[in-house]
CSV table of C-alpha atoms in Angstrom, one decimal:
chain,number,residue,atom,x,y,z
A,1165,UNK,CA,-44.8,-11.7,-69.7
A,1166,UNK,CA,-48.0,-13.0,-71.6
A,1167,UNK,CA,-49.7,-10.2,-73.6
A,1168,UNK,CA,-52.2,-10.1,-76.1
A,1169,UNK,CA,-50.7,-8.4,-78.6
A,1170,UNK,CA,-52.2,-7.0,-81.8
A,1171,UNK,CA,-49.9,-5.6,-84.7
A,1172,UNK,CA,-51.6,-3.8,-88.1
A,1173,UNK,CA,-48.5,-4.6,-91.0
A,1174,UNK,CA,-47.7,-1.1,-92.9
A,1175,UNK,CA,-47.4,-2.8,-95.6
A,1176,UNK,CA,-51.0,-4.4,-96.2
A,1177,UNK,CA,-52.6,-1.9,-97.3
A,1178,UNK,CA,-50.3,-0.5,-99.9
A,1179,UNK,CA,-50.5,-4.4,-101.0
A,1180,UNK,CA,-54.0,-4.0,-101.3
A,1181,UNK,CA,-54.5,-0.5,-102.7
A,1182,UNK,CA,-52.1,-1.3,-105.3
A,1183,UNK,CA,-53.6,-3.7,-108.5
A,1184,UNK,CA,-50.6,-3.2,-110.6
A,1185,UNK,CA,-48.6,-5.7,-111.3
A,1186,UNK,CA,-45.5,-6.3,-108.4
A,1187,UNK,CA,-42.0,-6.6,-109.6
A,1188,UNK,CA,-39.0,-7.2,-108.0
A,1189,UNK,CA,-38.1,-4.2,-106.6
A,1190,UNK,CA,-41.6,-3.8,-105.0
A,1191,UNK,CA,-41.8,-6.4,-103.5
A,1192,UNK,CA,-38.5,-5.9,-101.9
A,1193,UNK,CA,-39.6,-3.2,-100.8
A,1194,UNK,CA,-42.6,-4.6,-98.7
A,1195,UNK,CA,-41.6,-7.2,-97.6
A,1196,UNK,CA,-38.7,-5.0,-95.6
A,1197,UNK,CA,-41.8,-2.8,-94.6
A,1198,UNK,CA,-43.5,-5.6,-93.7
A,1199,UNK,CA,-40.8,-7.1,-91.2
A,1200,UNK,CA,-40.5,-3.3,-89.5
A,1201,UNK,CA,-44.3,-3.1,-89.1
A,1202,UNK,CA,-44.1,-5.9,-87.0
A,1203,UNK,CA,-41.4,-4.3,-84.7
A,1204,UNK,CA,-43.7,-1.0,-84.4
A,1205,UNK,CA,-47.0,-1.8,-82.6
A,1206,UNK,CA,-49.6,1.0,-81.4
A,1207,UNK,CA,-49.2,1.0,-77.6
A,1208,UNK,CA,-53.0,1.2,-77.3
A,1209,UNK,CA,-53.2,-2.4,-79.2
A,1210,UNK,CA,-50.7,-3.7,-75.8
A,1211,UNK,CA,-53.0,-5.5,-73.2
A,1212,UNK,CA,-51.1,-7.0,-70.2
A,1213,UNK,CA,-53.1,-9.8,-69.2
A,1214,UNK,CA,-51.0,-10.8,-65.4
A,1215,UNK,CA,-48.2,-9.3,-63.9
A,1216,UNK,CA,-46.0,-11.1,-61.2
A,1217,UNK,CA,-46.4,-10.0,-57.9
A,1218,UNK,CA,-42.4,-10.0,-57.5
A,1219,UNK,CA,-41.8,-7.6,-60.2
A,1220,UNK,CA,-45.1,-4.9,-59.2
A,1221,UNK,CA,-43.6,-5.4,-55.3
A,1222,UNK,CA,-40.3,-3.2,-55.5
A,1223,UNK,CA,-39.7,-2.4,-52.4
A,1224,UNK,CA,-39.8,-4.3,-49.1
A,1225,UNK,CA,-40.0,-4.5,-44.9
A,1226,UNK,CA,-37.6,-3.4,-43.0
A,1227,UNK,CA,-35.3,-5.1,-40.0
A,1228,UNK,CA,-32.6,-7.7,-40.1
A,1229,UNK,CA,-32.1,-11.2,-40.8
A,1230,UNK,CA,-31.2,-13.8,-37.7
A,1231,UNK,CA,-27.7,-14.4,-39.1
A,1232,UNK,CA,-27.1,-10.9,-39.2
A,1233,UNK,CA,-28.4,-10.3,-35.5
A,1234,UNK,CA,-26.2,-13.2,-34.3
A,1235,UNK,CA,-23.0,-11.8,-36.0
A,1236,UNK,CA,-23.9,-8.3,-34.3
A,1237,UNK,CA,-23.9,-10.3,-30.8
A,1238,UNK,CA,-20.4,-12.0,-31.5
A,1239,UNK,CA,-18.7,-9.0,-32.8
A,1240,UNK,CA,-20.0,-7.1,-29.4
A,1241,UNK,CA,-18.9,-9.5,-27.4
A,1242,UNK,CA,-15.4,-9.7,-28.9
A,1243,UNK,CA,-15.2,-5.9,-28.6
A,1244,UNK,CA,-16.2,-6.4,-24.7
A,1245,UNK,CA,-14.1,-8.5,-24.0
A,1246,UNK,CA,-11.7,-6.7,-25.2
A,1247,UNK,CA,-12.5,-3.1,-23.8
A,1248,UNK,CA,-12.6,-5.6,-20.1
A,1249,UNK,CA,-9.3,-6.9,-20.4
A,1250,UNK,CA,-7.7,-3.8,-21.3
A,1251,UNK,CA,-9.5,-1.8,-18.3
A,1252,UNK,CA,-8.8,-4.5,-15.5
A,1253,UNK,CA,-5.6,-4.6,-16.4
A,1254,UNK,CA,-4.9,-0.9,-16.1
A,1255,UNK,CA,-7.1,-1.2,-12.6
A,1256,UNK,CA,-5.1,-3.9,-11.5
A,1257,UNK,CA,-1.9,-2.2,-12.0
A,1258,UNK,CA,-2.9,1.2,-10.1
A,1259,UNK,CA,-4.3,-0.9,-7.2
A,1260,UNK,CA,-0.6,-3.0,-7.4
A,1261,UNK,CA,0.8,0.5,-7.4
A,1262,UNK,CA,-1.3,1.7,-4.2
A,1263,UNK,CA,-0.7,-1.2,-2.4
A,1264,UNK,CA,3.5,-0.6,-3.1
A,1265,UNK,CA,3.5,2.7,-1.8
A,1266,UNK,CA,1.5,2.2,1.2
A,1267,UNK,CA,3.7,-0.7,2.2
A,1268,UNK,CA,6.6,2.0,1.4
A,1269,UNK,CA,5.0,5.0,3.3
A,1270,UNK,CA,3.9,3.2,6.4
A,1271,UNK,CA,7.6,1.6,6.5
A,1272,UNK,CA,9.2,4.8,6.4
A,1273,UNK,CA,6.9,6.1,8.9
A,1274,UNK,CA,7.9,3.3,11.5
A,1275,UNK,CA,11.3,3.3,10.9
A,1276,UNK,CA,11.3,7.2,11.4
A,1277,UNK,CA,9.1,6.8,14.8
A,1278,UNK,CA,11.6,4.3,16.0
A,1279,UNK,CA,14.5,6.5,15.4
A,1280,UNK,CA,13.7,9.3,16.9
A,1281,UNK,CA,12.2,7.8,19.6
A,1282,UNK,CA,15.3,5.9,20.5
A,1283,UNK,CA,17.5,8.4,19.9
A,1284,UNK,CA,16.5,9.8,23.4
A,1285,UNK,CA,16.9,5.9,25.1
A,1286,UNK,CA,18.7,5.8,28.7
A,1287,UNK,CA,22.7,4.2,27.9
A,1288,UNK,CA,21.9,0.3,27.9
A,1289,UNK,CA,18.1,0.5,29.1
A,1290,UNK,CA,17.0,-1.9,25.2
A,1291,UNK,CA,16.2,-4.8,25.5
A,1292,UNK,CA,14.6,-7.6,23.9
A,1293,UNK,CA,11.9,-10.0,24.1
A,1294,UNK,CA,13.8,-12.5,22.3
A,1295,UNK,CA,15.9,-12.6,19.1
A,1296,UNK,CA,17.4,-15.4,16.5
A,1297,UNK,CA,20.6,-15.2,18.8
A,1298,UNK,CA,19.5,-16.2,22.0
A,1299,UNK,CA,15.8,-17.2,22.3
A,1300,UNK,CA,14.0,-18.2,19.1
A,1301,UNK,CA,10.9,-15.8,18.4
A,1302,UNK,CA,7.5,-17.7,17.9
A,1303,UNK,CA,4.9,-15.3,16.4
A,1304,UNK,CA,5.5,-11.8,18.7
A,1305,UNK,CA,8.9,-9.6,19.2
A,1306,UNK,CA,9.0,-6.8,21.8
A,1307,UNK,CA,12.0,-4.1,21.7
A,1308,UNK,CA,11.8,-2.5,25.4
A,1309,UNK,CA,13.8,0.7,26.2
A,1310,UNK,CA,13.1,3.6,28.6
A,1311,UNK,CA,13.3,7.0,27.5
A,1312,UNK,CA,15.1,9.9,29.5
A,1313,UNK,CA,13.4,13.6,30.1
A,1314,UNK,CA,16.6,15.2,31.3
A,1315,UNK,CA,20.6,14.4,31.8
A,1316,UNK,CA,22.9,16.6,33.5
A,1317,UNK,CA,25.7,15.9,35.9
A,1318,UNK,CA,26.6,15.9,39.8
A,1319,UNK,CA,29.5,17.3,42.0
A,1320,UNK,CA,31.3,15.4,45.0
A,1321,UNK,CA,31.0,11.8,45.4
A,1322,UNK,CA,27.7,9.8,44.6
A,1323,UNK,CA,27.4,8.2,47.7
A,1324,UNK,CA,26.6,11.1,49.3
A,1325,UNK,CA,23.0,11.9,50.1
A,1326,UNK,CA,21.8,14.4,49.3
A,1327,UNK,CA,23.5,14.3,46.0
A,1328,UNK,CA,24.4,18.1,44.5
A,1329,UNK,CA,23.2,18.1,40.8
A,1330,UNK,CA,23.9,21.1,38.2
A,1331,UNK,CA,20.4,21.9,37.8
A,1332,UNK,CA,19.0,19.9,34.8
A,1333,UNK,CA,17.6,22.0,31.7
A,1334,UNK,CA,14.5,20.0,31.9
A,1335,UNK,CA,12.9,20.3,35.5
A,1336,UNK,CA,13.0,17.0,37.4
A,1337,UNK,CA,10.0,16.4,39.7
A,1338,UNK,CA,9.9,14.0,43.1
A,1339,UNK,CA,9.3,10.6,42.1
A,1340,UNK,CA,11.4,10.4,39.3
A,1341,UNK,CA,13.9,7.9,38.6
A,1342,UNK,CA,17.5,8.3,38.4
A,1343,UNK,CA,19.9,6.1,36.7
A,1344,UNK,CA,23.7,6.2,37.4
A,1345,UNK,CA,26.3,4.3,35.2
A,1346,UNK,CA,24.0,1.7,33.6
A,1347,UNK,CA,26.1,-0.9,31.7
A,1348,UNK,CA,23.7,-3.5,31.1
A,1349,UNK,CA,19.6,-3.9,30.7
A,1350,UNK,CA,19.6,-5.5,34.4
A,1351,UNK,CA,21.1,-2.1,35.8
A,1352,UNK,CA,18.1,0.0,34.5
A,1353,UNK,CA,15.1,-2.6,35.2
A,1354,UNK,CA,16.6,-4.5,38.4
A,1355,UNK,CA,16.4,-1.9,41.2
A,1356,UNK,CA,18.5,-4.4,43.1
A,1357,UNK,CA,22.0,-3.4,41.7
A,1358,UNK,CA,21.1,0.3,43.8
A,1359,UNK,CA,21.8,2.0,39.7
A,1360,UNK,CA,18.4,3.3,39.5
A,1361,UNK,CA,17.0,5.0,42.4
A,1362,UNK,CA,13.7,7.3,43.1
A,1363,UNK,CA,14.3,10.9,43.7
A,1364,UNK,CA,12.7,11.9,46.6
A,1365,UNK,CA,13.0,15.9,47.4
A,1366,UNK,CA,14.5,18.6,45.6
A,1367,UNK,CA,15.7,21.8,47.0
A,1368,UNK,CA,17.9,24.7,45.5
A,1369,UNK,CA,21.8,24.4,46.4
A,1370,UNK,CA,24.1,27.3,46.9
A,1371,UNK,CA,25.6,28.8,44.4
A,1372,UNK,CA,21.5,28.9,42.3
A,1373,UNK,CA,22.7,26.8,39.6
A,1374,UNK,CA,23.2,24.0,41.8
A,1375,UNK,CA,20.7,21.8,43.5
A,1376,UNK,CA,20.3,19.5,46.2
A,1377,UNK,CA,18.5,15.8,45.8
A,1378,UNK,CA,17.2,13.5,47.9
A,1379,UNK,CA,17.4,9.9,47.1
A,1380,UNK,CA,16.6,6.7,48.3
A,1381,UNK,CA,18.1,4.4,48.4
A,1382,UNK,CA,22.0,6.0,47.8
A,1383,UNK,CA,24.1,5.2,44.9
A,1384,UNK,CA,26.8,2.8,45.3
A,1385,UNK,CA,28.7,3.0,42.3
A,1386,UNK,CA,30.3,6.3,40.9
A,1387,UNK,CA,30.1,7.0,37.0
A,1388,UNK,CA,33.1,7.9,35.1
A,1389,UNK,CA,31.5,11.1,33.5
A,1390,UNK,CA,29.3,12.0,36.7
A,1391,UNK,CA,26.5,11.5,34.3
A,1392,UNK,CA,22.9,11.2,36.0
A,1393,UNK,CA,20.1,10.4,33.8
A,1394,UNK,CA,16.1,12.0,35.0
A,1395,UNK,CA,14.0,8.3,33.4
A,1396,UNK,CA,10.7,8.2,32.2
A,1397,UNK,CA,8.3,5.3,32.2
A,1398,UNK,CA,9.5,2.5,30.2
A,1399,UNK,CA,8.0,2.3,26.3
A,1400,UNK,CA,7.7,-1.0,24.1
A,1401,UNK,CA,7.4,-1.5,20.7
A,1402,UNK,CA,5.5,-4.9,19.5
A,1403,UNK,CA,5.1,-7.2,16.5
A,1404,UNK,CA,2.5,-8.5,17.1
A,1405,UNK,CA,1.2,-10.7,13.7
A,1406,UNK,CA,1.7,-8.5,10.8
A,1407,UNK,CA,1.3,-5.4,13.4
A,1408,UNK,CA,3.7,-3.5,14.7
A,1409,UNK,CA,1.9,-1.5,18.0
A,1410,UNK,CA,3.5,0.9,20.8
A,1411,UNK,CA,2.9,0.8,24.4
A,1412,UNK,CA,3.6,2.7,27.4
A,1413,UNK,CA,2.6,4.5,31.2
A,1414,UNK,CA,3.1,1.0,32.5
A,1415,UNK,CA,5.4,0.4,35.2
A,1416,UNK,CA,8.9,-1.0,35.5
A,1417,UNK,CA,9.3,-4.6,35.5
A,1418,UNK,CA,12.6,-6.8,36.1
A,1419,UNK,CA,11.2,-9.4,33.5
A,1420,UNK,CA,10.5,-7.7,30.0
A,1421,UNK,CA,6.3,-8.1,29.5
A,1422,UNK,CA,4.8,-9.2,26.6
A,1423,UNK,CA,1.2,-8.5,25.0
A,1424,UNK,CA,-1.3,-10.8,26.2
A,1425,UNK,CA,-4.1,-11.9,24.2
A,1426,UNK,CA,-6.2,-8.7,24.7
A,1427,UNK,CA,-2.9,-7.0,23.3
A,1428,UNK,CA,-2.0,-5.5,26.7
A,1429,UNK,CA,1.2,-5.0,28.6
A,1430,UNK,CA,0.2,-4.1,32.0
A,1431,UNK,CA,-3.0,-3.1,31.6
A,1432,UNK,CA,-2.1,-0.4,28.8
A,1433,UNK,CA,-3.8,-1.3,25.0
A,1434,UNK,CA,-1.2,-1.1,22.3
A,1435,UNK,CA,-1.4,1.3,19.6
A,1436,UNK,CA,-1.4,0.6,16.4
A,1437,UNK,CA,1.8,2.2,14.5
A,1438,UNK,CA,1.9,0.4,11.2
A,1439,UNK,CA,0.8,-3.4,9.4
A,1440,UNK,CA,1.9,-5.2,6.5
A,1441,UNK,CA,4.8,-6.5,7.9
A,1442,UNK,CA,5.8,-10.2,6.2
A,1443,UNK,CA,8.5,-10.7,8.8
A,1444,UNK,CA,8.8,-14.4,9.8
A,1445,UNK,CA,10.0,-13.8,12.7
A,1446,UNK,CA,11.3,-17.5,13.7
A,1447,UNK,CA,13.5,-17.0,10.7
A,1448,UNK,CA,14.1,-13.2,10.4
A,1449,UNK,CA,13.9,-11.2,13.3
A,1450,UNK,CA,12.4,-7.1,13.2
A,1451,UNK,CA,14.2,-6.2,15.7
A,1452,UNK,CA,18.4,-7.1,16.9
A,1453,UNK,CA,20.7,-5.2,19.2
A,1454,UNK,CA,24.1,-5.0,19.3
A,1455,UNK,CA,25.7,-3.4,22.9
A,1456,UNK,CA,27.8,-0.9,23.2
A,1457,UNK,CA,31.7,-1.6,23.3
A,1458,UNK,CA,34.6,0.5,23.5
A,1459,UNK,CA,34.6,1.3,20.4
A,1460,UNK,CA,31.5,2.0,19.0
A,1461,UNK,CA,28.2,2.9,20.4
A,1462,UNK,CA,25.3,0.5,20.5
A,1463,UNK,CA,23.2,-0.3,17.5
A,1464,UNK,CA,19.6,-1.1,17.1
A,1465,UNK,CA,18.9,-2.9,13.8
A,1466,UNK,CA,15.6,-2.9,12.3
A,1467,UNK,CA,14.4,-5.9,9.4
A,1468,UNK,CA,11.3,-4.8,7.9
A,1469,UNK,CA,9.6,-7.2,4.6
A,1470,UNK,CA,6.3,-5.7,3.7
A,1471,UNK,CA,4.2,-7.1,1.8
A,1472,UNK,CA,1.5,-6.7,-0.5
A,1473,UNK,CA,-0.3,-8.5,-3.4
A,1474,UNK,CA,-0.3,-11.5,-1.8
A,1475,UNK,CA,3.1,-11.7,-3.8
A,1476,UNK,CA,5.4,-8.9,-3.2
A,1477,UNK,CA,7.7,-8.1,-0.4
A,1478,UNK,CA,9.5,-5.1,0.3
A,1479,UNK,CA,12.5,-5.6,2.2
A,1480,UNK,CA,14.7,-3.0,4.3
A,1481,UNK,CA,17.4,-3.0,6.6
A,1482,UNK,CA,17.8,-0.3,9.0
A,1483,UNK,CA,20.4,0.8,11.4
A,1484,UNK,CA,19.8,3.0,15.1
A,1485,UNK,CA,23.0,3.7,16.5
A,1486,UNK,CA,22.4,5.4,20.0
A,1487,UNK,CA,25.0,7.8,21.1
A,1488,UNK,CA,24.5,8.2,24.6
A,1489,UNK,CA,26.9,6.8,27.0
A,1490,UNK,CA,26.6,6.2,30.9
């Protein structure tokens, strides 16, 4: 730091106060008084003369440098994609999870609606539209049965008309349809083999338990039990796509119907019971039927692959065994 700095020795003026003669020892001793006086200098004698600016300037702006700014952004970023990853993937695996048990609850839920709707299925009156067995499927399957509203028995021979019935638990109504000793499809649909007949009157018998019905045309074949069976309108179940849809109110047919392309069957719109089904049904059939034999009842096997995430299939086998008998 240039200075102008002015130092007064100590020692000059005991030099020059002093005339005597200087030995040794004296001078010595100013010369060490000498070289101290030059390290001791009156502050007011100091004059600072320039000062860097770098030194006076202590202190300085605030904010941050470009590299420090970039390293900021990368560090976010790394973090971000980080915190992304972590919280699609937990997204993707409850929506993966959702997906699974909707394909599981709406598969349960058809195969429950099927069983219990089938349950209460005429002896022999399921059919089907076409199966791996028989008749390749190409994109739609139809299972075709025909429920029953009541079942009770008759007295005296079945060619008689009228017929004496025990009265049925469920009232029967005129215009209902009988079915007597159905042992095939044909024998429920084909009114030609004289097994299902229209019940035309009813009236009450002697003793009251007993009651007397008109039919037309008579019944030409007796059944083994004496079983009559009161039949409702037929019902259809559909695959149609990935869709599986229920149809009925529409009337008897000899030929089994199929949707057409405004996913009709006779005139009635389909309802919509479940999706997701992955069935290719060319290959794996929903539906199958085995018939009755002697000794066993018949079976109604369901083959349901659901599938979701574009990746997963569920698959489940299912087995309807219908107990009634003609």
């Amino acid at each position: 730091m240039p200075s102008n700095i002015k130092c007064k020795p100590v020692g000059s003026d005991l030099s020059a106060q002093s005339s005597a003669p200087i030995s040794a020892f004296n001078a010595e001793f100013i010369n060490t008084t000498y070289r101290q006086s030059l390290l001791h200098c009156s502050s007011t004698d100091i004059h600072v003369s320039k000062v860097p600016s770098k030194i006076l300037n202590t202190s300085r702006s605030g904010g941050f440098t470009l590299v420090e700014l970039i390293l900021v952004i990368i560090i976010l970023g790394i973090v971000s994609i980080g915190t992304v990853q972590y919280l699609s993937l937990g997204a993707q695996i409850y929506a993966e999870a959702t997906e699974r048990d909707e394909a599981v609850a709406q598969s349960r839920f058809m195969l429950a609606r099927l069983t219990r709707e089938l349950r209460h299925a005429a002896p022999n009156s399921v059919r089907l539209s076409c199966s791996v067995d028989n008749l390749a499927c190409s994109v739609n399957q139809c299972l075709e049965f025909v429920p029953f509203k009541a079942s009770t028995i008759y007295t005296g021979n079945i060619t008689d008309n009228p017929i004496i019935i025990v009265d049925p638990q469920n009232t029967a109504a005129p215009n209902d349809w009988l079915n007597v000793y159905a042992l095939n499809a044909n024998d429920v649909y084909d009114t030609s083999n004289n097994k299902r007949v229209q019940l035309r009157t009813i009236s009450d018998g002697t003793p009251a338990s007993l009651d007397n019905w008109t039919i037309n045309p008579s019944l030409a074949i007796e059944s083994p039990t004496k079983r009559v069976y009161v039949l409702e309108q037929p019902v259809s179940f559909c695959i149609v796509s990935s869709q599986l849809f229920r149809y009925e109110g529409y009337a008897f047919s000899t030929n089994q119907n199929t949707p057409n392309a405004s996913n009709e069957i006779g005139g009635i719109k389909g309802v919509l019971l479940g999706g997701l089904i992955q069935n290719s049904i060319s290959k794996t059939a929903f539906f199958s039927y085995n018939t009755a034999s002697l000794t066993r009842n018949s079976v109604v096997n369901i083959r349901s692959e659901m599938g979701f995430n574009d990746s997963e299939t569920v698959s489940f086998n299912h087995e309807i065994h219908l107990p009634n008998v003609p």
